[in-house]
Amino acid sequence: EAFTLKAFLDGTARRRNWFSFPEFFGKVVGPYLLGHFFLLPLPMLFFGQTAYMNSVFNLLLADVVTNIHAFIVIATNHAGKDLYTFSNGCAPNSGTFYMRQVVSSANFR
């Protein structure tokens, strides 16, 4: 059965070995957000609240720019019109799966 946003939000995704909404934020996103955006700039409080807020803003901006850069690099490598496509699926993490990853990627030089 497909993973849907509704199943994620109402918790039924947990029966399919997916994180529920509270687990996702408590175990996956929460620790990252807490550590990266609140604890990492905490020493800047010694220089004042403005320095702390500027540090948080800079971290948020750096995260956004990094994600945009990663999207641009990955999308151009996996979304070309000249890339080979496959009509039927294969088993995840098999030799065929990895061979398809290599064949269906562009190599820009």
XYZ file of N, CA, C and O in Angstrom:
436
model
N 0.845 -1.182 0.000
C 0.000 0.000 0.000
C 0.886 1.239 0.000
O 1.918 1.277 0.649
N 0.461 2.247 -0.709
C 1.254 3.457 -0.886
C 1.282 4.293 0.388
O 0.339 4.307 1.172
N 2.383 4.999 0.562
C 2.523 5.940 1.662
C 1.838 7.240 1.270
O 2.091 7.779 0.204
N 0.946 7.731 2.125
C 0.246 8.977 1.834
C 0.452 9.961 2.984
O 0.789 9.559 4.105
N 0.224 11.230 2.711
C 0.328 12.250 3.742
C -0.720 12.024 4.821
O -0.447 12.204 6.008
N -1.915 11.570 4.425
C -2.979 11.304 5.398
C -2.552 10.206 6.369
O -2.725 10.326 7.581
N -1.960 9.127 5.840
C -1.509 8.029 6.701
C -0.397 8.498 7.634
O -0.306 8.065 8.782
N 0.449 9.385 7.149
C 1.523 9.930 7.974
C 0.965 10.767 9.117
O 1.377 10.635 10.265
N 0.004 11.635 8.809
C -0.540 12.535 9.820
C -1.432 11.843 10.836
O -1.434 12.203 12.012
N -2.204 10.839 10.406
C -3.098 10.188 11.370
C -2.462 8.992 12.083
O -3.083 8.379 12.937
N -1.222 8.663 11.755
C -0.507 7.619 12.480
C -0.650 6.228 11.911
O -0.027 5.293 12.409
N -1.463 6.020 10.873
C -1.619 4.673 10.321
C -0.394 4.247 9.515
O -0.237 3.071 9.217
N 0.489 5.176 9.188
C 1.715 4.821 8.468
C 2.617 3.963 9.343
O 3.441 3.208 8.838
N 2.476 4.042 10.652
C 3.322 3.268 11.575
C 3.131 1.774 11.361
O 4.059 0.994 11.527
N 1.938 1.364 10.988
C 1.685 -0.062 10.752
C 2.438 -0.553 9.521
O 2.577 -1.741 9.312
N 2.923 0.357 8.704
C 3.646 -0.001 7.489
C 5.140 0.284 7.634
O 5.823 0.540 6.668
N 5.639 0.265 8.869
C 7.046 0.511 9.171
C 7.509 1.901 8.775
O 8.658 2.102 8.397
N 6.614 2.875 8.840
C 6.960 4.276 8.636
C 6.816 4.976 9.971
O 6.063 4.557 10.838
N 7.518 6.082 10.146
C 7.363 6.883 11.349
C 6.007 7.569 11.335
O 5.559 8.040 10.302
N 5.370 7.646 12.499
C 4.154 8.449 12.613
C 4.583 9.918 12.705
O 5.760 10.239 12.856
N 3.617 10.814 12.625
C 3.921 12.245 12.668
C 4.672 12.638 13.940
O 5.727 13.273 13.866
N 4.204 12.242 15.140
C 4.951 12.605 16.358
C 6.329 11.941 16.416
O 7.298 12.559 16.856
N 6.450 10.694 15.973
C 7.752 10.021 15.969
C 8.717 10.684 15.000
O 9.907 10.795 15.280
N 8.193 11.112 13.849
C 9.034 11.754 12.856
C 9.673 13.016 13.422
O 10.862 13.251 13.263
N 8.871 13.830 14.119
C 9.418 15.048 14.684
C 10.205 14.787 15.963
O 11.150 15.503 16.271
N 9.846 13.752 16.704
C 10.554 13.446 17.947
C 11.877 12.729 17.745
O 12.820 12.936 18.504
N 11.971 11.890 16.712
C 13.178 11.079 16.512
C 14.012 11.479 15.305
O 15.197 11.182 15.263
N 13.411 12.120 14.328
C 14.135 12.421 13.086
C 14.423 13.915 12.971
O 15.572 14.337 12.972
N 13.401 14.721 12.868
C 13.574 16.149 12.614
C 13.885 16.923 13.894
O 14.731 17.824 13.881
N 13.240 16.575 14.984
C 13.406 17.311 16.230
C 14.837 17.400 16.718
O 15.333 18.504 16.995
N 15.542 16.280 16.848
C 16.932 16.374 17.310
C 17.820 17.207 16.389
O 18.679 17.955 16.860
N 17.605 17.119 15.088
C 18.382 17.928 14.149
C 18.096 19.411 14.348
O 19.017 20.228 14.439
N 16.815 19.770 14.395
C 16.450 21.177 14.574
C 16.967 21.723 15.902
O 17.523 22.823 15.959
N 16.798 20.958 16.963
C 17.235 21.396 18.282
C 18.754 21.578 18.318
O 19.264 22.608 18.756
N 19.480 20.597 17.842
C 20.936 20.663 17.891
C 21.531 21.676 16.941
O 22.437 22.420 17.299
N 21.023 21.714 15.726
C 21.636 22.548 14.694
C 21.240 24.014 14.796
O 22.069 24.899 14.552
N 19.992 24.289 15.133
C 19.514 25.668 15.101
C 19.344 26.318 16.466
O 19.085 27.519 16.540
N 19.473 25.559 17.551
C 19.322 26.162 18.863
C 20.542 25.930 19.760
O 21.021 26.849 20.406
N 21.070 24.700 19.795
C 22.219 24.436 20.653
C 23.541 24.883 20.034
O 24.419 25.376 20.741
N 23.705 24.702 18.730
C 24.950 25.090 18.072
C 25.240 26.588 18.205
O 26.371 26.964 18.547
N 24.267 27.478 18.014
C 24.570 28.907 18.187
C 24.472 29.406 19.637
O 24.646 30.589 19.897
N 24.211 28.508 20.582
C 24.023 28.911 21.980
C 25.196 29.722 22.548
O 24.965 30.684 23.285
N 26.450 29.400 22.240
C 27.546 30.230 22.775
C 27.469 31.695 22.355
O 28.045 32.563 23.015
N 26.756 32.001 21.296
C 26.628 33.386 20.856
C 25.790 34.227 21.816
O 25.816 35.454 21.746
N 25.063 33.572 22.733
C 24.311 34.320 23.735
C 25.230 35.114 24.654
O 24.810 36.100 25.269
N 26.500 34.697 24.765
C 27.453 35.460 25.572
C 27.669 36.856 24.985
O 28.074 37.774 25.689
N 27.428 36.998 23.685
C 27.593 38.283 23.023
C 26.280 39.043 22.873
O 26.256 40.115 22.287
N 25.209 38.456 23.367
C 23.915 39.131 23.338
C 22.893 38.365 22.517
O 23.221 37.475 21.729
N 21.636 38.726 22.706
C 20.537 38.056 22.027
C 20.560 38.339 20.528
O 20.214 37.468 19.724
N 21.004 39.518 20.132
C 21.086 39.848 18.714
C 22.093 38.949 18.006
O 21.832 38.467 16.900
N 23.218 38.703 18.645
C 24.234 37.816 18.055
C 23.679 36.394 17.908
O 23.925 35.729 16.897
N 22.934 35.941 18.925
C 22.332 34.603 18.858
C 21.325 34.514 17.710
O 21.350 33.569 16.922
N 20.453 35.511 17.597
C 19.440 35.492 16.534
C 20.086 35.598 15.151
O 19.635 34.952 14.206
N 21.146 36.410 15.037
C 21.865 36.484 13.764
C 22.499 35.140 13.411
O 22.523 34.740 12.246
N 23.007 34.439 14.412
C 23.595 33.115 14.173
C 22.536 32.121 13.693
O 22.771 31.355 12.762
N 21.377 32.143 14.336
C 20.287 31.253 13.918
C 19.851 31.592 12.494
O 19.666 30.699 11.660
N 19.712 32.881 12.203
C 19.323 33.300 10.854
C 20.366 32.859 9.823
O 20.018 32.370 8.748
N 21.644 33.027 10.136
C 22.698 32.607 9.217
C 22.687 31.099 8.993
O 22.906 30.634 7.875
N 22.430 30.336 10.040
C 22.346 28.877 9.883
C 21.154 28.489 9.013
O 21.260 27.592 8.168
N 20.020 29.145 9.220
C 18.839 28.868 8.391
C 19.104 29.219 6.930
O 18.788 28.435 6.026
N 19.701 30.381 6.696
C 20.007 30.799 5.335
C 21.010 29.846 4.675
O 20.850 29.464 3.518
N 22.022 29.436 5.424
C 23.010 28.494 4.887
C 22.364 27.155 4.556
O 22.695 26.526 3.538
N 21.430 26.713 5.389
C 20.733 25.454 5.137
C 19.896 25.544 3.865
O 19.886 24.620 3.047
N 19.196 26.656 3.671
C 18.379 26.854 2.467
C 19.266 26.878 1.224
O 18.976 26.219 0.224
N 20.367 27.644 1.275
C 21.268 27.729 0.119
C 21.884 26.365 -0.196
O 21.985 25.972 -1.360
N 22.256 25.617 0.829
C 22.815 24.275 0.625
C 21.796 23.352 -0.026
O 22.129 22.577 -0.930
N 20.538 23.419 0.419
C 19.500 22.576 -0.175
C 19.215 22.959 -1.619
O 18.988 22.082 -2.464
N 19.230 24.247 -1.926
C 19.032 24.680 -3.314
C 20.179 24.178 -4.176
O 19.959 23.638 -5.266
N 21.398 24.319 -3.702
C 22.563 23.833 -4.450
C 22.483 22.323 -4.674
O 22.717 21.823 -5.778
N 22.146 21.573 -3.629
C 22.043 20.115 -3.755
C 20.961 19.732 -4.759
O 21.148 18.812 -5.570
N 19.824 20.436 -4.741
C 18.765 20.140 -5.697
C 19.236 20.387 -7.120
O 18.991 19.569 -8.019
N 19.904 21.514 -7.348
C 20.382 21.826 -8.695
C 21.359 20.764 -9.188
O 21.268 20.299 -10.321
N 22.274 20.345 -8.346
C 23.265 19.339 -8.739
C 22.606 17.985 -8.986
O 22.864 17.322 -9.991
N 21.719 17.571 -8.101
C 21.092 16.248 -8.230
C 20.086 16.225 -9.369
O 20.037 15.272 -10.147
N 19.269 17.260 -9.492
C 18.238 17.267 -10.534
C 18.852 17.237 -11.932
O 18.356 16.526 -12.810
N 19.929 17.980 -12.157
C 20.538 17.960 -13.486
C 21.214 16.633 -13.774
O 21.390 16.266 -14.937
N 21.559 15.895 -12.748
C 22.219 14.614 -12.944
C 21.230 13.480 -13.176
O 21.598 12.430 -13.685
N 19.977 13.665 -12.805
C 18.999 12.572 -12.878
C 17.732 12.925 -13.641
O 16.747 12.197 -13.559
N 17.701 14.030 -14.373
C 16.464 14.422 -15.022
C 16.642 14.829 -16.486
O 15.826 15.555 -17.017
N 17.681 14.377 -17.127
C 17.889 14.742 -18.522
C 16.993 13.965 -19.466
O 16.596 12.831 -19.191
N 16.671 14.591 -20.610
C 15.830 13.916 -21.598
C 16.560 12.752 -22.269
O 15.927 11.837 -22.774
N 17.893 12.810 -22.287
C 18.667 11.791 -22.974
C 19.019 10.597 -22.084
O 19.692 9.671 -22.520
N 18.552 10.578 -20.833
C 18.868 9.476 -19.931
C 17.995 8.261 -20.231
O 16.823 8.385 -20.574
N 18.573 7.099 -20.060
C 17.854 5.852 -20.309
C 16.804 5.640 -19.219
O 17.050 5.872 -18.045
N 15.620 5.208 -19.601
C 14.561 4.890 -18.649
C 14.210 3.409 -18.764
O 14.437 2.780 -19.793
N 13.643 2.865 -17.703
C 13.302 1.445 -17.648
C 11.791 1.292 -17.547
O 11.139 2.043 -16.827
N 11.244 0.305 -18.233
C 9.797 0.133 -18.259
C 9.273 -0.706 -17.097
O 8.111 -0.607 -16.744
N 10.103 -1.535 -16.485
C 9.644 -2.344 -15.357
C 10.632 -2.221 -14.200
O 11.778 -1.850 -14.380
N 10.168 -2.545 -13.019
C 10.953 -2.361 -11.803
C 11.940 -3.474 -11.544
O 12.018 -4.461 -12.281
N 12.682 -3.301 -10.460
C 13.632 -4.321 -10.025
C 13.691 -4.302 -8.501
O 13.148 -3.398 -7.861
N 14.340 -5.288 -7.922
C 14.436 -5.392 -6.467
C 15.362 -4.303 -5.913
O 16.420 -4.048 -6.485
N 14.959 -3.657 -4.823
C 15.827 -2.641 -4.222
C 17.146 -3.252 -3.731
O 17.188 -4.407 -3.288
N 18.209 -2.493 -3.822
C 19.544 -2.876 -3.338
C 20.098 -4.134 -4.008
O 20.948 -4.810 -3.445
N 19.620 -4.430 -5.197
C 20.153 -5.569 -5.946
C 21.204 -5.052 -6.929
O 21.374 -3.854 -7.126
N 21.907 -5.965 -7.571
C 22.876 -5.571 -8.575
C 22.225 -4.819 -9.718
O 22.773 -3.833 -10.230
N 21.027 -5.263 -10.121
C 20.298 -4.587 -11.194
C 19.933 -3.167 -10.783
O 20.029 -2.230 -11.584
N 19.541 -2.991 -9.538
C 19.179 -1.669 -9.032
C 20.357 -0.704 -9.161
O 20.215 0.406 -9.678
N 21.540 -1.133 -8.715
C 22.711 -0.251 -8.774
C 23.187 -0.040 -10.201
O 23.654 1.046 -10.552
N 23.074 -1.046 -11.037
C 23.441 -0.879 -12.437
C 22.541 0.174 -13.087
O 23.011 1.020 -13.835
N 21.255 0.155 -12.770
C 20.329 1.145 -13.319
C 20.649 2.547 -12.823
O 20.469 3.522 -13.550
N 21.124 2.678 -11.587
C 21.501 3.982 -11.061
C 22.654 4.589 -11.865
O 22.667 5.785 -12.132
N 23.588 3.747 -12.247
C 24.737 4.222 -13.011
C 24.332 4.535 -14.460
O 24.682 5.585 -14.998
N 23.571 3.662 -15.056
C 23.176 3.836 -16.451
C 22.271 5.054 -16.623
O 22.371 5.770 -17.630
N 21.424 5.329 -15.654
C 20.457 6.429 -15.760
C 20.934 7.721 -15.117
O 20.138 8.545 -14.700
N 22.227 7.917 -15.006
C 22.788 9.160 -14.494
C 23.636 9.810 -15.572
O 24.262 9.141 -16.386
N 23.659 11.124 -15.549
C 24.491 11.869 -16.502
C 25.850 12.123 -15.888
O 25.983 12.234 -14.669
N 26.855 12.235 -16.720
C 28.199 12.532 -16.243
C 28.646 13.832 -16.905
O 29.118 13.839 -18.035
N 28.439 14.930 -16.184
C 28.819 16.239 -16.728
C 30.285 16.508 -16.427
O 30.708 16.431 -15.293
N 31.051 16.844 -17.448
C 32.472 17.162 -17.251
C 32.795 18.470 -17.883
O 32.306 18.913 -18.817
